[in-house]
Amino acid sequence: METQNFKISNTQSQVNWIGKKVTGQHNGTINIKEGNFTFSNDELIGGNVVIDTTSIAILDVTDPATNQQFAGHLASDDFFSTDKFQTAFLDITTVSKQTESDYFIEGNLTIKAITHPIGFNLKVKTNNDELKASGKIIIDRTKYDMKFRSGNFFTNLGDTLIYNEFELDVNLAAKLA
């Protein structure tokens, strides 16, 4: 049984986020600090990803002052509390192969030192010593103490309501370690 470890390249990987509200949505990026995928007999069996929460960027707000204010709010205790929690973690616990390159991943996601199970589809392709992985992860922010303008916790929000779920579109590149 041959075990291989692919180390995620944070400079060649990209994570895009989308947060939606009643009146529209916002989008941006967040960086991966480090991570890896473990294979046994050419099949994904595990791994982990560490996200740098201090790297959250907003792409759709072009006014510099408004962008800075929004970024500061995402960094605040209303959302990611980046002063206290500079990283978020995903630890893969179970991998179910669906097709040659499609996997269903289950793992534990930790944001703000709060951990919950999560599941998502991931497309993984290896080519010799390189790996590419992509998928969409839907996260309920309220499970991680991000309740700001959530309809679950506040009433009469009208068009200021922010939906509980946000999306991460993940495109990872990794090299055989």
XYZ file of N, CA and C in Angstrom:
531
model
N 0.852 -1.188 0.000
C 0.000 0.000 0.000
C 0.892 1.244 0.000
N 0.832 1.997 -1.091
C 1.666 3.189 -1.207
C 0.871 4.417 -0.769
N 1.428 5.161 0.192
C 0.802 6.386 0.658
C 1.552 7.571 0.058
N 0.783 8.526 -0.474
C 1.363 9.734 -1.047
C 0.745 10.947 -0.375
N 1.555 11.974 -0.211
C 1.103 13.201 0.414
C 1.311 14.356 -0.566
N 0.236 15.068 -0.881
C 0.308 16.236 -1.758
C 0.166 17.487 -0.906
N 1.147 18.368 -0.982
C 1.148 19.615 -0.216
C 0.487 20.711 -1.051
N -0.499 21.380 -0.470
C -1.224 22.439 -1.175
C -0.306 23.641 -1.390
N -0.329 24.146 -2.606
C 0.409 25.368 -2.945
C -0.521 26.552 -2.716
N -0.211 27.343 -1.699
C -1.106 28.463 -1.393
C -1.061 29.544 -2.465
N 0.047 29.653 -3.211
C 0.132 30.680 -4.253
C -0.593 30.268 -5.530
N -0.783 28.979 -5.750
C -1.458 28.505 -6.959
C -2.908 28.093 -6.687
N -3.353 28.226 -5.456
C -4.713 27.850 -5.079
C -5.554 29.098 -4.891
N -6.856 28.954 -5.111
C -7.742 30.097 -4.980
C -9.045 29.671 -4.310
N -9.485 30.481 -3.355
C -10.775 30.274 -2.715
C -11.565 31.570 -2.876
N -12.700 31.468 -3.574
C -13.594 32.603 -3.765
C -14.804 32.424 -2.867
N -15.254 33.510 -2.252
C -16.438 33.428 -1.404
C -17.561 34.293 -1.987
N -18.794 33.887 -1.683
C -19.983 34.662 -2.041
C -20.895 34.676 -0.821
N -21.254 35.866 -0.389
C -22.218 36.050 0.691
C -23.435 36.760 0.130
N -24.614 36.250 0.428
C -25.828 36.812 -0.166
C -26.700 37.484 0.888
N -27.402 38.511 0.422
C -28.355 39.228 1.260
C -29.594 39.486 0.431
N -30.630 40.025 1.033
C -31.893 40.238 0.340
C -31.693 41.112 -0.904
N -30.852 42.119 -0.799
C -30.703 43.087 -1.893
C -29.574 42.747 -2.860
N -28.949 41.597 -2.739
C -27.869 41.239 -3.659
C -26.857 40.323 -3.016
N -25.599 40.512 -3.392
C -24.543 39.664 -2.843
C -23.216 40.392 -2.895
N -22.253 39.860 -2.171
C -20.875 40.340 -2.217
C -19.990 39.147 -2.479
N -18.826 39.414 -3.043
C -17.893 38.328 -3.304
C -16.462 38.793 -3.095
N -15.597 37.803 -2.898
C -14.197 38.113 -2.685
C -13.371 36.849 -2.631
N -12.213 36.977 -2.034
C -11.289 35.851 -1.926
C -10.822 35.693 -0.483
N -10.287 34.520 -0.209
C -9.635 34.246 1.072
C -8.509 33.258 0.776
N -7.393 33.414 1.455
C -6.205 32.616 1.138
C -6.080 31.362 1.986
N -5.453 30.373 1.388
C -5.093 29.159 2.109
C -3.709 29.368 2.699
N -3.559 29.032 3.959
C -2.261 29.137 4.611
C -1.421 27.901 4.304
N -2.037 26.723 4.458
C -1.338 25.469 4.181
C -2.348 24.339 4.163
N -1.885 23.166 3.766
C -2.758 22.008 3.771
C -2.176 20.881 2.957
N -2.854 19.730 2.998
C -2.378 18.583 2.230
C -3.525 17.622 1.955
N -3.286 16.759 0.970
C -4.173 15.656 0.649
C -3.365 14.376 0.740
N -3.949 13.350 1.358
C -3.277 12.066 1.497
C -3.973 11.043 0.602
N -3.162 10.315 -0.150
C -3.649 9.271 -1.053
C -3.074 7.935 -0.640
N -3.846 6.883 -0.851
C -3.366 5.516 -0.686
C -3.826 4.741 -1.908
N -2.895 4.082 -2.569
C -3.211 3.338 -3.798
C -3.978 4.203 -4.797
N -3.505 5.416 -4.989
C -4.066 6.368 -5.957
C -5.481 6.824 -5.645
N -5.928 6.660 -4.397
C -7.240 7.161 -3.996
C -7.100 8.099 -2.803
N -7.851 9.202 -2.858
C -7.859 10.165 -1.764
C -8.409 9.502 -0.504
N -7.676 9.639 0.608
C -8.149 9.056 1.871
C -8.249 10.086 3.004
N -7.671 11.281 2.824
C -7.729 12.257 3.901
C -6.997 13.534 3.545
N -6.899 14.412 4.543
C -6.187 15.666 4.349
C -6.704 16.741 5.279
N -6.139 17.915 5.114
C -6.582 19.071 5.890
C -6.218 20.352 5.157
N -6.930 21.412 5.509
C -6.695 22.723 4.921
C -6.763 23.748 6.048
N -5.797 24.672 6.035
C -5.792 25.773 6.994
C -6.017 27.060 6.201
N -7.051 27.816 6.575
C -7.418 29.065 5.905
C -6.915 30.244 6.735
N -6.360 31.242 6.051
C -5.899 32.474 6.694
C -7.063 33.463 6.719
N -7.777 33.538 7.834
C -8.962 34.397 7.897
C -8.612 35.882 7.812
N -7.363 36.237 8.102
C -6.965 37.644 8.020
C -6.821 38.102 6.574
N -6.882 37.170 5.618
C -6.667 37.511 4.203
C -7.963 37.783 3.447
N -9.090 37.832 4.144
C -10.376 38.043 3.459
C -10.320 39.356 2.678
N -10.632 39.251 1.385
C -10.682 40.436 0.525
C -12.056 40.510 -0.125
N -12.520 41.741 -0.347
C -13.799 41.972 -0.997
C -13.503 42.495 -2.398
N -14.035 41.835 -3.412
C -13.734 42.206 -4.791
C -14.776 43.109 -5.436
N -16.026 43.064 -4.978
C -17.077 43.792 -5.672
C -17.337 45.193 -5.124
N -16.657 45.589 -4.055
C -16.818 46.937 -3.512
C -15.587 47.738 -3.925
N -15.766 48.644 -4.894
C -14.615 49.319 -5.494
C -14.203 50.610 -4.793
N -15.118 51.239 -4.063
C -14.759 52.445 -3.328
C -13.827 52.053 -2.179
N -12.592 52.602 -2.145
C -11.615 52.172 -1.129
C -12.083 52.340 0.314
N -12.742 53.431 0.632
C -13.193 53.653 2.013
C -14.287 52.656 2.393
N -15.231 52.425 1.495
C -16.316 51.474 1.765
C -15.755 50.057 1.866
N -14.814 49.713 0.992
C -14.190 48.397 1.017
C -13.466 48.181 2.346
N -12.724 49.174 2.793
C -11.993 49.067 4.057
C -12.948 48.907 5.239
N -14.052 49.648 5.212
C -15.049 49.548 6.279
C -15.680 48.148 6.297
N -16.027 47.633 5.125
C -16.625 46.302 4.993
C -15.635 45.234 5.455
N -14.389 45.349 5.035
C -13.354 44.383 5.439
C -13.176 44.399 6.958
N -13.208 45.585 7.533
C -13.109 45.699 8.987
C -14.278 45.029 9.687
N -15.469 45.127 9.081
C -16.644 44.489 9.675
C -16.529 42.966 9.589
N -16.055 42.434 8.450
C -15.868 40.987 8.331
C -14.824 40.480 9.326
N -13.844 41.309 9.647
C -12.803 40.927 10.607
C -13.271 41.041 12.055
N -14.375 41.746 12.283
C -14.862 42.003 13.644
C -15.524 40.775 14.250
N -15.933 40.907 15.513
C -16.611 39.819 16.224
C -17.981 39.485 15.627
N -18.566 40.389 14.838
C -19.826 40.082 14.153
C -19.645 38.927 13.166
N -18.419 38.776 12.658
C -18.146 37.730 11.678
C -16.963 36.861 12.118
N -15.766 37.081 11.595
C -14.670 36.128 11.769
C -13.748 36.359 12.974
N -13.868 37.469 13.676
C -13.024 37.741 14.857
C -11.548 37.454 14.565
N -11.035 38.053 13.497
C -9.684 37.694 13.047
C -8.579 38.094 14.021
N -8.837 39.050 14.911
C -7.823 39.361 15.929
C -7.580 38.165 16.840
N -8.651 37.423 17.141
C -8.551 36.275 18.043
C -8.327 34.961 17.298
N -8.847 34.870 16.077
C -8.809 33.609 15.325
C -8.293 33.878 13.908
N -6.974 33.804 13.733
C -6.372 34.115 12.436
C -6.524 32.989 11.413
N -6.938 31.816 11.875
C -7.070 30.686 10.953
C -8.385 29.947 11.195
N -8.818 29.268 10.145
C -9.937 28.331 10.210
C -9.394 27.015 9.652
N -9.983 25.895 10.066
C -9.433 24.584 9.711
C -10.505 23.672 9.148
N -10.122 22.881 8.157
C -10.959 21.796 7.664
C -10.130 20.525 7.755
N -10.599 19.583 8.550
C -9.957 18.281 8.682
C -10.863 17.238 8.059
N -10.372 16.574 7.016
C -11.153 15.553 6.328
C -11.202 14.296 7.196
N -12.407 13.801 7.438
C -12.568 12.615 8.284
C -12.965 11.381 7.482
N -13.763 11.573 6.414
C -14.236 10.450 5.607
C -14.236 10.859 4.143
N -13.813 9.935 3.284
C -13.793 10.180 1.848
C -14.539 9.037 1.166
N -15.531 9.382 0.349
C -16.271 8.382 -0.414
C -16.067 8.661 -1.896
N -15.424 7.715 -2.571
C -15.187 7.877 -4.006
C -16.494 7.642 -4.748
N -16.883 8.608 -5.615
C -18.119 8.525 -6.384
C -17.838 8.038 -7.813
N -16.849 8.647 -8.455
C -16.403 8.254 -9.795
C -14.881 8.331 -9.798
N -14.287 8.198 -10.947
C -12.816 8.232 -11.047
C -12.213 9.489 -10.424
N -12.888 10.638 -10.609
C -12.323 11.883 -10.084
C -13.241 12.619 -9.107
N -14.410 12.059 -8.814
C -15.359 12.723 -7.918
C -15.426 12.014 -6.569
N -15.323 12.834 -5.515
C -15.362 12.324 -4.151
C -16.402 13.093 -3.354
N -17.008 12.433 -2.372
C -17.812 13.133 -1.378
C -16.968 13.189 -0.120
N -16.721 14.399 0.328
C -15.834 14.638 1.468
C -16.667 14.972 2.696
N -16.330 14.344 3.807
C -16.901 14.738 5.092
C -15.744 15.136 5.993
N -15.986 16.163 6.782
C -14.921 16.611 7.650
C -15.442 17.499 8.752
N -14.511 17.978 9.533
C -14.816 18.912 10.609
C -14.271 20.274 10.237
N -15.167 21.265 10.210
C -14.782 22.637 9.907
C -14.763 23.424 11.208
N -13.647 24.086 11.459
C -13.487 24.887 12.673
C -13.298 26.346 12.284
N -14.219 27.189 12.745
C -14.133 28.637 12.568
C -14.385 29.253 13.938
N -13.543 30.199 14.353
C -13.685 30.859 15.658
C -13.684 29.827 16.801
N -12.865 28.785 16.658
C -12.725 27.717 17.661
C -14.026 26.939 17.877
N -14.945 27.006 16.911
C -16.201 26.252 16.947
C -16.139 25.242 15.805
N -16.364 23.972 16.123
C -16.236 22.906 15.128
C -17.581 22.242 14.860
N -17.873 22.062 13.566
C -19.078 21.356 13.131
C -18.732 20.468 11.950
N -19.465 19.351 11.786
C -19.245 18.503 10.614
C -19.775 19.192 9.356
N -19.151 18.856 8.229
C -19.553 19.435 6.954
C -19.327 18.392 5.864
N -20.102 18.461 4.812
C -19.937 17.545 3.686
C -20.053 18.295 2.376
N -19.291 17.855 1.360
C -19.314 18.520 0.056
C -18.680 17.607 -0.989
N -18.979 17.908 -2.245
C -18.381 17.184 -3.365
C -17.079 17.855 -3.769
N -16.090 17.038 -4.121
C -14.793 17.544 -4.536
C -14.326 16.754 -5.750
N -13.954 17.478 -6.790
C -13.393 16.856 -7.992
C -11.877 16.901 -7.845
N -11.226 15.746 -7.938
C -9.781 15.649 -7.724
C -9.143 14.957 -8.922
N -8.131 15.604 -9.482
C -7.387 15.015 -10.595
C -5.900 15.066 -10.266
N -5.233 13.937 -10.446
C -3.784 13.903 -10.256
C -3.124 13.628 -11.600
N -1.955 14.219 -11.768
C -1.150 14.012 -12.961
C 0.299 13.931 -12.501
N 0.793 12.715 -12.346
C 2.142 12.472 -11.816
C 2.283 13.081 -10.434
N 3.060 14.167 -10.316
C 3.306 14.747 -8.992
C 2.471 15.992 -8.726
N 1.427 16.232 -9.557
C 0.575 17.401 -9.364
C -0.861 16.982 -9.118
N -1.555 17.787 -8.334
C -2.957 17.535 -8.016
C -3.735 18.820 -8.214
N -4.949 18.676 -8.746
C -5.899 19.787 -8.841
C -7.193 19.313 -8.198
N -7.769 20.157 -7.361
C -9.029 19.816 -6.698
C -9.949 21.030 -6.763
N -11.239 20.771 -6.997
C -12.192 21.878 -7.039
C -13.534 21.423 -6.488
N -14.223 22.382 -5.879
C -15.536 22.087 -5.333
C -16.184 23.327 -4.770
N -17.445 23.165 -4.369
C -18.194 24.252 -3.750
C -18.614 23.786 -2.367
N -18.327 24.620 -1.381
C -18.669 24.309 0.008
C -19.680 25.350 0.476
N -20.809 24.892 1.010
C -21.837 25.784 1.552
C -21.727 25.735 3.085
N -21.574 26.903 3.692
C -21.366 26.993 5.138
C -22.462 27.844 5.763
N -23.064 27.329 6.825
C -24.037 28.089 7.604
C -23.262 28.887 8.653
N -23.136 30.173 8.417
C -22.317 31.032 9.280
C -22.827 31.091 10.715
N -24.137 30.882 10.911
C -24.694 31.014 12.254
C -24.192 29.903 13.186
N -23.757 28.783 12.622
C -23.200 27.706 13.447
C -21.863 28.104 14.071
N -21.255 29.162 13.521
C -19.932 29.604 13.972
C -20.016 30.979 14.631
N -21.139 31.255 15.285
C -21.355 32.488 16.029
C -21.220 33.735 15.156
N -21.724 33.651 13.923
C -21.791 34.817 13.030
C -23.270 35.079 12.774
N -23.891 35.779 13.715
C -25.343 35.947 13.696
C -25.791 37.305 13.185
N -24.873 38.182 12.822
C -25.197 39.541 12.399
C -26.238 39.529 11.282
N -27.353 40.199 11.516
C -28.463 40.341 10.571
C -28.985 39.008 10.028
N -28.951 37.984 10.867
C -29.520 36.685 10.503
C -30.995 36.666 10.872
N -31.837 36.210 9.966
C -33.265 36.097 10.234
C -33.584 35.084 11.318
N -32.641 34.187 11.621
C -32.849 33.209 12.698
C -32.770 33.853 14.078
N -32.095 35.006 14.172
C -31.845 35.599 15.482
C -32.418 36.999 15.646
N -32.776 37.653 14.523
C -33.282 39.022 14.587
C -34.546 39.134 13.745
N -35.472 39.978 14.175
C -36.710 40.176 13.427
C -36.719 41.566 12.805
N -37.644 41.774 11.896
C -37.845 43.073 11.247
C -36.592 43.610 10.564
N -35.817 42.721 9.963
C -34.608 43.155 9.266
C -34.911 43.714 7.880
N -36.051 43.338 7.325
C -36.418 43.836 5.999
C -35.337 43.535 4.977
N -34.966 44.564 4.196
C -33.970 44.334 3.151
C -32.525 44.403 3.660
N -32.337 44.440 4.985
C -30.973 44.387 5.534
C -30.584 42.965 5.943
N -31.508 42.010 5.791
C -31.242 40.624 6.160
C -30.076 40.059 5.344
N -29.187 39.338 6.011
C -28.086 38.629 5.358
C -28.377 37.145 5.496
N -28.340 36.428 4.374
C -28.636 34.996 4.419
C -27.577 34.263 5.239
N -28.004 33.178 5.892
C -27.121 32.440 6.792
C -26.007 31.701 6.071
N -26.281 31.222 4.871
C -25.285 30.416 4.176
C -24.410 31.279 3.283
N -23.120 30.950 3.283
C -22.219 31.550 2.306
C -21.494 30.427 1.581
N -21.003 30.738 0.382
C -20.382 29.731 -0.482
C -18.885 29.972 -0.586
N -18.153 28.861 -0.628
C -16.741 28.907 -0.966
C -16.550 28.097 -2.236
N -16.050 28.733 -3.279
C -15.669 28.026 -4.501
C -14.165 27.815 -4.425
N -13.792 26.558 -4.350
C -12.408 26.189 -4.044
C -11.733 25.606 -5.280
N -10.572 26.127 -5.609
C -9.708 25.583 -6.670
C -8.307 25.450 -6.104
N -7.912 24.211 -5.814
C -6.641 23.958 -5.145
C -5.646 23.299 -6.078
N -4.396 23.663 -5.879
C -3.288 23.004 -6.586
C -2.334 22.480 -5.528
N -1.818 21.281 -5.759
C -0.901 20.679 -4.774
C 0.187 19.907 -5.531
N 1.319 19.747 -4.858
C 2.461 18.999 -5.407
C 2.799 17.853 -4.481
N 3.251 16.765 -5.077
C 3.679 15.620 -4.304
C 4.822 16.027 -3.392
N 4.667 15.742 -2.108
C 5.681 16.159 -1.124
C 6.771 15.118 -1.008
